[in-house]
Tab-separated table of C-alpha atoms in Angstrom:
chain	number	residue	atom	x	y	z
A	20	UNK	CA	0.000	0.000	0.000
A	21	UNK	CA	1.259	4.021	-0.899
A	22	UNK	CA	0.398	7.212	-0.697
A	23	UNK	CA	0.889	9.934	-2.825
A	24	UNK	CA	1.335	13.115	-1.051
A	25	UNK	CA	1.375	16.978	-3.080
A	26	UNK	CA	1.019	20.501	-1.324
A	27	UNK	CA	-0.131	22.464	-5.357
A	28	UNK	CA	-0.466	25.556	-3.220
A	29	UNK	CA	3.534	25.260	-2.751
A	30	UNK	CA	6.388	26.593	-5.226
A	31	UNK	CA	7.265	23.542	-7.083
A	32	UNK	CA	10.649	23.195	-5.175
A	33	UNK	CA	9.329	22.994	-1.574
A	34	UNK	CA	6.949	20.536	-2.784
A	35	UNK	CA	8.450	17.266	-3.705
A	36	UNK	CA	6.816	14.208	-5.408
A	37	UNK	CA	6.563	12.237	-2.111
A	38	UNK	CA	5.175	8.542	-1.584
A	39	UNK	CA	4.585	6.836	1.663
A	40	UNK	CA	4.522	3.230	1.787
A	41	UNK	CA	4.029	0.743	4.557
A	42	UNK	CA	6.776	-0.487	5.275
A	43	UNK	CA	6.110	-4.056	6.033
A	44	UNK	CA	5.016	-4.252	1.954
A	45	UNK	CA	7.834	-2.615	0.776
A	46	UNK	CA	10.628	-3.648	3.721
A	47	UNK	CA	8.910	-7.319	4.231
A	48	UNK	CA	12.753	-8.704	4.395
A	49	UNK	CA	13.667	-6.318	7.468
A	50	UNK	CA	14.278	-8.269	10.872
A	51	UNK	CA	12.296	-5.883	12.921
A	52	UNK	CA	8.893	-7.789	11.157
A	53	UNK	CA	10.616	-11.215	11.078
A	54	UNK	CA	11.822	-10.800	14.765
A	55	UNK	CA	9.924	-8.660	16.958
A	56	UNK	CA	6.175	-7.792	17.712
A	57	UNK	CA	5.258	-4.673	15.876
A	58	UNK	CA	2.672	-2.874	18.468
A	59	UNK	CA	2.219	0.475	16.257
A	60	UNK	CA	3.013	2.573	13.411
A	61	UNK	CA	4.519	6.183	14.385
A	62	UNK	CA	3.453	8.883	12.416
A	63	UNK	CA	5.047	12.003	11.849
A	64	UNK	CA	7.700	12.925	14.571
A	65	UNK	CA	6.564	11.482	17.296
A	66	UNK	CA	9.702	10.324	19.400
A	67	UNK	CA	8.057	7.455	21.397
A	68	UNK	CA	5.030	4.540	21.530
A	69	UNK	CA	3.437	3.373	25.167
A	70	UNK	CA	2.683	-0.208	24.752
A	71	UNK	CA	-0.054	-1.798	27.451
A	72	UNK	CA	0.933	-5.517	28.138
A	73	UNK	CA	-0.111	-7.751	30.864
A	74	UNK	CA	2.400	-9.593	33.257
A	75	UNK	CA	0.810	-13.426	33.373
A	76	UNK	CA	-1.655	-14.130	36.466
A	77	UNK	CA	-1.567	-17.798	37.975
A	78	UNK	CA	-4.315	-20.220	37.802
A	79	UNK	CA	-5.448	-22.206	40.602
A	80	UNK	CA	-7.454	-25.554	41.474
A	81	UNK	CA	-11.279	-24.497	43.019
A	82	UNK	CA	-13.590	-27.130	44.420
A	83	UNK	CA	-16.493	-27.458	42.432
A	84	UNK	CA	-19.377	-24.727	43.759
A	85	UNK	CA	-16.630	-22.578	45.205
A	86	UNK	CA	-15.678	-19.392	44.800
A	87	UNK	CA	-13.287	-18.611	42.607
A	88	UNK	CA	-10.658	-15.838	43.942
A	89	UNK	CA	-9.847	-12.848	41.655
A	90	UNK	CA	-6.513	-13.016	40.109
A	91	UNK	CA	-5.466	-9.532	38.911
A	92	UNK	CA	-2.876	-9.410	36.348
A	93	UNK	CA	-0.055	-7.285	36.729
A	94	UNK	CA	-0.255	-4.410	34.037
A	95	UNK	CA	3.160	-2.903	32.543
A	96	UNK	CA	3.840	-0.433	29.942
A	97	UNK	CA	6.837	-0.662	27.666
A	98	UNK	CA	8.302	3.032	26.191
A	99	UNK	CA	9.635	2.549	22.890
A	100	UNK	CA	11.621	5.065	21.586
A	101	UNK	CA	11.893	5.520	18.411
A	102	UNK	CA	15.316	7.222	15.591
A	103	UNK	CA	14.491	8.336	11.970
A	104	UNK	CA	17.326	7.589	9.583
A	105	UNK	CA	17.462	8.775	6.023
A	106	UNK	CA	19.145	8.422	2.827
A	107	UNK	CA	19.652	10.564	0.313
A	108	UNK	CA	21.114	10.406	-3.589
A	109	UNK	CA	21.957	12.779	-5.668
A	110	UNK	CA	22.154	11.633	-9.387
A	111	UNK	CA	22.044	13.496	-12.731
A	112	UNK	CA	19.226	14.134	-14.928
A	113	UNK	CA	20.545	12.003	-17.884
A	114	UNK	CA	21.339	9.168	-15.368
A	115	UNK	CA	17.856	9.738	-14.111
A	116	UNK	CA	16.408	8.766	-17.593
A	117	UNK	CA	18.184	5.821	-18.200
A	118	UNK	CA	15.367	2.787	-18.504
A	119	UNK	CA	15.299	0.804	-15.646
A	120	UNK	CA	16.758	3.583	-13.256
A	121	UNK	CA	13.908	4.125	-11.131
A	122	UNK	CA	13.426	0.477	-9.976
A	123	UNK	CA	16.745	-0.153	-10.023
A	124	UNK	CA	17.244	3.452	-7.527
A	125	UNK	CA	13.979	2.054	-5.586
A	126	UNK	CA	15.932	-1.417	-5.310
A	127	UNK	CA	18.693	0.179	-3.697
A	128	UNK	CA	17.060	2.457	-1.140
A	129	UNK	CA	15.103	-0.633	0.015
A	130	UNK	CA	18.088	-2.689	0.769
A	131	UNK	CA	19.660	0.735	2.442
A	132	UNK	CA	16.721	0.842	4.593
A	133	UNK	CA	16.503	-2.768	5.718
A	134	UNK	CA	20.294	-2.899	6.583
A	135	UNK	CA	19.985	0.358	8.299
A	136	UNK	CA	16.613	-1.013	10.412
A	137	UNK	CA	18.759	-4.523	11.205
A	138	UNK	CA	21.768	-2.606	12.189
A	139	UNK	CA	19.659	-0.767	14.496
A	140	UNK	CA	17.449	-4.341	15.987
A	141	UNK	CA	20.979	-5.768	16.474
A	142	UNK	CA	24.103	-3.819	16.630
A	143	UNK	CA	23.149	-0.337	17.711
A	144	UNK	CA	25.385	0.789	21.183
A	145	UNK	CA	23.002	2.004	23.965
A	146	UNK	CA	22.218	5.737	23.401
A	147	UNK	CA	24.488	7.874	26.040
A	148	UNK	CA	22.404	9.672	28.731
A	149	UNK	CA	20.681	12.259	28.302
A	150	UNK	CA	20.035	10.520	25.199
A	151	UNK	CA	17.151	7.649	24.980
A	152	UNK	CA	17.260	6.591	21.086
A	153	UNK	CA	18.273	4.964	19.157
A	154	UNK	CA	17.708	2.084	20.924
A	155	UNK	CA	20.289	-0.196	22.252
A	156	UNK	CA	20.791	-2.984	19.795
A	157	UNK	CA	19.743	-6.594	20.884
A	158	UNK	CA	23.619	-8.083	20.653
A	159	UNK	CA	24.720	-5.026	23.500
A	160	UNK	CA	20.902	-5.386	25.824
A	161	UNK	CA	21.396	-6.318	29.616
A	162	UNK	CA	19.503	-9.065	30.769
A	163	UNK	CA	19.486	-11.570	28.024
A	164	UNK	CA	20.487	-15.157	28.948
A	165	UNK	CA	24.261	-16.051	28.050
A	166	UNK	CA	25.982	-19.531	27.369
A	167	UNK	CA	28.978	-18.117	26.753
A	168	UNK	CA	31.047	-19.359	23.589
A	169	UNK	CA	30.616	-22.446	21.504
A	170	UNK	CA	33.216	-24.524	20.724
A	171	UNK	CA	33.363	-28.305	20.396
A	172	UNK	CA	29.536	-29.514	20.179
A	173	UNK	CA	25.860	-28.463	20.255
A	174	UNK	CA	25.070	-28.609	24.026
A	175	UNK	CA	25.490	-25.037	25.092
A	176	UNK	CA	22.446	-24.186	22.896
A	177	UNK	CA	20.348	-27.080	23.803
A	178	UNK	CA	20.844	-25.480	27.010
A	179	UNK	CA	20.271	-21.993	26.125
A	180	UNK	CA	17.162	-22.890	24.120
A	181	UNK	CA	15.639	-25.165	27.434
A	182	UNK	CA	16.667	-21.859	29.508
A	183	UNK	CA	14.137	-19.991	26.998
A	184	UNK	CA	11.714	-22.451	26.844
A	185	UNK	CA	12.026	-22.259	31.064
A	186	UNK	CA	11.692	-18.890	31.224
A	187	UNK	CA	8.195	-19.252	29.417
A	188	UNK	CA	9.549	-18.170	26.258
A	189	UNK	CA	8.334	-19.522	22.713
A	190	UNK	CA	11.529	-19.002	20.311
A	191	UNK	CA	10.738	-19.283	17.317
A	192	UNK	CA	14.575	-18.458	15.032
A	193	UNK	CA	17.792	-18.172	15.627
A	194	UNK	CA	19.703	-15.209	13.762
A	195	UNK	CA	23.211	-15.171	13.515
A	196	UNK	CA	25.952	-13.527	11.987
A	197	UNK	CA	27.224	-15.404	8.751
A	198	UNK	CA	30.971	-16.103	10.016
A	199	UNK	CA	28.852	-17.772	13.619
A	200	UNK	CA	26.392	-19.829	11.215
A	201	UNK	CA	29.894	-21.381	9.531
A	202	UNK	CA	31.802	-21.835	12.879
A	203	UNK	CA	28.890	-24.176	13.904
A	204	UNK	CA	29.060	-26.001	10.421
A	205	UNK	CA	32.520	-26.286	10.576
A	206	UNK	CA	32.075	-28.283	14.063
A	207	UNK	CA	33.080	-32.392	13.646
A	208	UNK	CA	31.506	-35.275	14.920
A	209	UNK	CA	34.873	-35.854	16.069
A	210	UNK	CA	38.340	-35.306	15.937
A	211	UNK	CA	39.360	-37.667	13.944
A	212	UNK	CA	36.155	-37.528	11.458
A	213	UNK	CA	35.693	-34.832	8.641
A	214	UNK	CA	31.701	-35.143	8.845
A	215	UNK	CA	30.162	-32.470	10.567
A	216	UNK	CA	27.384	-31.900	13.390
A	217	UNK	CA	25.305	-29.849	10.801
A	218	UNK	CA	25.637	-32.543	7.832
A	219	UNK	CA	27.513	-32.305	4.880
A	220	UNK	CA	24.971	-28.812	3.808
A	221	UNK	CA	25.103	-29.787	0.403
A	222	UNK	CA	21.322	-30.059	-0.420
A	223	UNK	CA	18.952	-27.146	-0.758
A	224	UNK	CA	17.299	-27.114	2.356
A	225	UNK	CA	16.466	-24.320	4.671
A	226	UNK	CA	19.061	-23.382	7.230
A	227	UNK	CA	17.783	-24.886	10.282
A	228	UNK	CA	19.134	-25.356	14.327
A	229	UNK	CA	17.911	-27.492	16.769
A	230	UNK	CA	14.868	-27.366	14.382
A	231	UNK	CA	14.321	-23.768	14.265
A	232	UNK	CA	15.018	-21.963	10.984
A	233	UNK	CA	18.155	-19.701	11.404
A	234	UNK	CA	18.142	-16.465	9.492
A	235	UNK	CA	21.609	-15.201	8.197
A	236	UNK	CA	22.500	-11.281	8.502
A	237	UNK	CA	25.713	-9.594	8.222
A	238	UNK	CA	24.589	-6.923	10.722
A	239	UNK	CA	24.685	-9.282	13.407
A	240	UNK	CA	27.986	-8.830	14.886
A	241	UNK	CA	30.495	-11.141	14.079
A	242	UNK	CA	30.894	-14.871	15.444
A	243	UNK	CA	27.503	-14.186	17.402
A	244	UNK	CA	24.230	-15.705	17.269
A	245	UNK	CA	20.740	-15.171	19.222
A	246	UNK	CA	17.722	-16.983	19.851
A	247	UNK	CA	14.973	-15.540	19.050
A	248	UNK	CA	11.026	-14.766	20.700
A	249	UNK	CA	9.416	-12.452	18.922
A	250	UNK	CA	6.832	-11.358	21.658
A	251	UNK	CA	9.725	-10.451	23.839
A	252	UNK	CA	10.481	-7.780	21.849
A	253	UNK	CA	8.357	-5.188	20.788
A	254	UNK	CA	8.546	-2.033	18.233
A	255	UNK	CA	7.237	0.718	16.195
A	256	UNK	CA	7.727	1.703	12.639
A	257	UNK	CA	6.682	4.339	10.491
A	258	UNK	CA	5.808	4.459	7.273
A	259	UNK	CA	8.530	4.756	4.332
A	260	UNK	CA	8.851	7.680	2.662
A	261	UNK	CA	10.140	8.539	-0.695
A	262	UNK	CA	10.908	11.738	-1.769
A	263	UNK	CA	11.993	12.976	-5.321
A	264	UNK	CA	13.395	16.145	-6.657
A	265	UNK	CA	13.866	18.113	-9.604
A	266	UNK	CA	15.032	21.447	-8.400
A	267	UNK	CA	16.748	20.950	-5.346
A	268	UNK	CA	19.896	20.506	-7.221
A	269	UNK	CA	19.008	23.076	-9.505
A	270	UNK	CA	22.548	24.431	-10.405
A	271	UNK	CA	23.926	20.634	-11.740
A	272	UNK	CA	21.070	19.681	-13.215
A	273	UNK	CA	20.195	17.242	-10.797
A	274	UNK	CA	17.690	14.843	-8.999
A	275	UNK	CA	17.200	14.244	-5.381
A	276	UNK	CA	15.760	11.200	-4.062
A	277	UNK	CA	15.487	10.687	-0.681
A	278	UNK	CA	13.963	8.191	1.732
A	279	UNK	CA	12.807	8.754	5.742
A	280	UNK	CA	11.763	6.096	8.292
A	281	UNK	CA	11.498	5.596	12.158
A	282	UNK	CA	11.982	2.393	13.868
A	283	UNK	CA	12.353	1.752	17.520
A	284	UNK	CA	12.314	-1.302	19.781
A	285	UNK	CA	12.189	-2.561	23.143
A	286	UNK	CA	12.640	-5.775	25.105
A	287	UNK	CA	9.830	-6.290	27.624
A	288	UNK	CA	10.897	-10.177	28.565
A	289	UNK	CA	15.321	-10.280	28.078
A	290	UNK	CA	14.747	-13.622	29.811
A	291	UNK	CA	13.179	-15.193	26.591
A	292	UNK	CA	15.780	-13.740	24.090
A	293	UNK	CA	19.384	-16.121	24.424
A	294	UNK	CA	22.569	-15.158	22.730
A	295	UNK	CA	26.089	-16.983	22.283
A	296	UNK	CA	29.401	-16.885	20.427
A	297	UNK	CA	32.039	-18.363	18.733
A	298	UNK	CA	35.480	-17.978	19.702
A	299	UNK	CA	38.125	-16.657	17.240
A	300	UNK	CA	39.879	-13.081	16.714
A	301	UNK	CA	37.142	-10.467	15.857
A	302	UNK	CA	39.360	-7.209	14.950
A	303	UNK	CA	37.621	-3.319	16.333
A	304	UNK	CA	39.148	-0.194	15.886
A	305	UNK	CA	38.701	2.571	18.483
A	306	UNK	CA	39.114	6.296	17.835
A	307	UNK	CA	39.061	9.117	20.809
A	308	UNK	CA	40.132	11.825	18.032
A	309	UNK	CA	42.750	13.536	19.979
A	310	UNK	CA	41.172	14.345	23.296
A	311	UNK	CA	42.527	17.007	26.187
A	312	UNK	CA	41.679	15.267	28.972
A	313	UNK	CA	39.299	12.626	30.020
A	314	UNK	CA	38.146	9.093	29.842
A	315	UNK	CA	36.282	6.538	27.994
A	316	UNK	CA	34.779	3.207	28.833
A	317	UNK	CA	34.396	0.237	26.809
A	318	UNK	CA	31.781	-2.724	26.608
A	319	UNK	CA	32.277	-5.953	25.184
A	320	UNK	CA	29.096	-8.533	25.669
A	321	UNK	CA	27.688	-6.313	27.908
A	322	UNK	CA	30.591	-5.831	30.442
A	323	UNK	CA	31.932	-2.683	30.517
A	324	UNK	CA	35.482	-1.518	31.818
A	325	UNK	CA	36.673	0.939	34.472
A	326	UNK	CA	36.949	4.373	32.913
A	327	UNK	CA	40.557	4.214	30.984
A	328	UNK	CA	42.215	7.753	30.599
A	329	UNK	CA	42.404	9.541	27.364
A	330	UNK	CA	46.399	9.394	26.855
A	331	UNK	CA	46.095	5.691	27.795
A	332	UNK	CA	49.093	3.111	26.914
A	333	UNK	CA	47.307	0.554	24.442
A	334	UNK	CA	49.734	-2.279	25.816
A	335	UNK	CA	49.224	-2.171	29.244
A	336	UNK	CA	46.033	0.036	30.326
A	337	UNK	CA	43.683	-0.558	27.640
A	338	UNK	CA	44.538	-4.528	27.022
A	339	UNK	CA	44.756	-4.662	31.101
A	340	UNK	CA	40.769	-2.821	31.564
A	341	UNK	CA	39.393	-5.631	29.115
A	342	UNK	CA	41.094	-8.753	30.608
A	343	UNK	CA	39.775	-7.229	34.045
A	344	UNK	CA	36.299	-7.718	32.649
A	345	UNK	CA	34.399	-10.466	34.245
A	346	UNK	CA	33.681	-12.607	31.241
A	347	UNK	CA	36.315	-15.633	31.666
A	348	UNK	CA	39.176	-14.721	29.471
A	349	UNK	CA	42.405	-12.394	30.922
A	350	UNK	CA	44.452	-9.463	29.311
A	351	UNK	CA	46.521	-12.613	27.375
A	352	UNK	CA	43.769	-13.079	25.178
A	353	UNK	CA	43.794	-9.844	24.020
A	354	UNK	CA	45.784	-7.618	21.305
A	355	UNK	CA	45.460	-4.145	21.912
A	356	UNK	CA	48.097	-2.312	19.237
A	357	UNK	CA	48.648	1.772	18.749
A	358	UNK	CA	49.802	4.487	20.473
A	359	UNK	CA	48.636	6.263	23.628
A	360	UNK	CA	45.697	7.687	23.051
A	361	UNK	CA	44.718	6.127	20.049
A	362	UNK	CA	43.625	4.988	18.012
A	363	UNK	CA	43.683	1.933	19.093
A	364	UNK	CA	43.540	-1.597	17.110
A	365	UNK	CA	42.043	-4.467	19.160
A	366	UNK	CA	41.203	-8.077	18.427
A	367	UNK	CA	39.014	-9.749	20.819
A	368	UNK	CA	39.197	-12.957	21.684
A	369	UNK	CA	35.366	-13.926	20.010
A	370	UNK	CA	32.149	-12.536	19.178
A	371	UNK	CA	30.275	-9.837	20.652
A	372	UNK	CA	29.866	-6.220	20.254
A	373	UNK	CA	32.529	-4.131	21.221
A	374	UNK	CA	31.332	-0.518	22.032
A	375	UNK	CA	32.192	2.354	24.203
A	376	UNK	CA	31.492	5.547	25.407
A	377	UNK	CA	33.369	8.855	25.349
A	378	UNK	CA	30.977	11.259	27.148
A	379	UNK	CA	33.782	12.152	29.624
A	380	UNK	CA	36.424	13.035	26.896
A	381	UNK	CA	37.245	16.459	26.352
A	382	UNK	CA	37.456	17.593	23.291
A	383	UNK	CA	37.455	14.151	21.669
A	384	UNK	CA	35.196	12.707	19.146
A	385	UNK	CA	34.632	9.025	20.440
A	386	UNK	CA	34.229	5.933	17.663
A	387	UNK	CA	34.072	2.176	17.363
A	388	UNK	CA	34.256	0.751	14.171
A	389	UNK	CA	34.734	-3.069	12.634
A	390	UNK	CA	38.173	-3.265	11.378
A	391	UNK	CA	38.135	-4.187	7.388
């Protein structure tokens, strides 16, 4: 389903050809409908949904003719805030005209969109205070159930999905990152056998773990997988809208196309949501940007280090603050390369998210970013 949108009483460049789609028609492929419980659709800028839900009364035997006593549910809300994003092109006029260009333009901006709305479901840090969106991504949310790292057979996720299933939960997928989803196939009957847990994978067949389909995305950070119940989770979207230009790049003979959403989620049951990794070097590299004074923190599967000063010695200081973190490996399985202050090159010792926070640096201009 669209919309076309026109304001005629406007000059013709402050009114745009704009469409609005729903984004589940146009977006079906984005996690945030294949993983969560969509509970509204935002419209214009509002920064935040109120969802009602009801906390699970217990039942009780009754002799027959008796009364029954009330049970009164607990009632919760969950806030979910909600971050537009946006893309926009620039392209010529002549490219513009080309046959084929608009689908193949409206081909692109959808897969923009979808990687930008699973980035944000999985990878985004937690927003820094006073900051409340965009929300924290799944992979970096407290309270989730852990089994740690995978590495020799299946039984850490037969464990994690009983957890789940213990904790009332219904899972219903697994998503993990592409490198986690061949660490598990790569896992042998047994050391001396070349046949693997998963099967040889040669036939056509769904992706599938422990008999739940597994879904494959690269936002998903690396060597890390989650299990998945969509009615923990709930969200918001708005609607997607396209916008296209003629005179906004007036002087180069131009078009503008651009494209606006809002998405936003929130976990209302972390118990019911399980995550786990795969052990191998997973490379970050962290930029402070040439800070005063100060200090920055970083968080690595939800752990997060004393504050570490802004001239700190990568060697000793930095690789020391992560092997302090309670998480079962030390500052030996670490590399932590550069000079103090940054930036600094880290490999960690598995999967997870590595973020941070700068909010105390002076001066600096805090980043975290995948190294290539």
């Amino acid at each position: 389903m669209s919309f076309t949108h026109s304001t005629s009483s406007s000059a013709v460049a402050w009114r745009p050809d704009q469409f609005t789609f729903a984004p589940e028609t146009v977006l079906a492929e984005a996690l945030i409908f294949q993983a969560t419980t969509v509970a509204g659709h935002i419209e214009g800028d509002a920064p935040s949904l109120r969802v009602a839900y009801a906390l699970d009364a217990d039942a009780n035997f009754v002799d027959e003719g008796a009364d029954i006593d009330e049970s009164e549910p607990e009632l919760a809300e969950a806030l979910v805030y909600t971050k537009k994003f946006a893309q926009l092109l620039r392209i010529t006029r002549e490219q513009y005209k080309q046959a084929g260009t608009p689908e193949h333009l409206s081909q692109s901006v959808a897969r923009a969109m979808i990687t930008k709305a699973d980035n944000a479901l999985l990878a985004q840090g937690a927003p820094v205070s006073p900051a409340v969106a965009p929300s924290t991504g799944l992979a970096n949310a407290a309270g989730i159930i852990s089994q740690g790292s995978v590495t020799d057979d299946l039984d850490k996720l037969v464990d994690l999905e009983a957890t789940v299933r213990a904790n009332r939960g219904n899972p219903q997928r697994w998503i993990l990152a592409p490198d986690t989803w061949a660490g598990l196939r790569k896992l042998k009957t047994g050391t001396a056998f070349n046949s693997t847990l998963l099967g040889a994978g040669t036939d056509d067949a769904d992706p599938r773990l422990l008999s739940l389909p597994v879904l494959l995305n690269p936002e998903m950070p690396r060597r890390t997988g989650m299990l998945i119940d969509p009615t923990a989770i709930v969200s918001a979207v708005s609607d997607l809208t396209i916008a296209t230009s003629a005179e906004s790049y007036f002087k180069s003979d131009s078009i503008g196309v651009r494209a606006t959403m809002r998405t936003g989620h929130t976990m209302v049951r972390p118990d019911r949501i399980g995550v786990f990794y795969i052990d191998g070097d997973v490379g970050w590299v962290v930029t402070l940007g040439a800070p005063s004074a100060g200090t920055f923190t970083l968080t690595w599967r939800g752990k997060t280090t004393t504050a570490i000063a802004y001239n700190a010695a990568s060697g000793t200081t930095v690789k020391n603050a992560l092997g302090a973190l309670d998480d079962g490996y030390t500052a030996a399985d670490w590399t932590v390369a550069g000079p103090n202050g940054g930036p600094y090159a880290i490999t960690a010792p598995g999967g997870g998210a590595l973020t941070g926070s700068g909010a105390a640096l002076t001066d600096g201009t805090f980043s975290i970013a995948a190294a290539a």
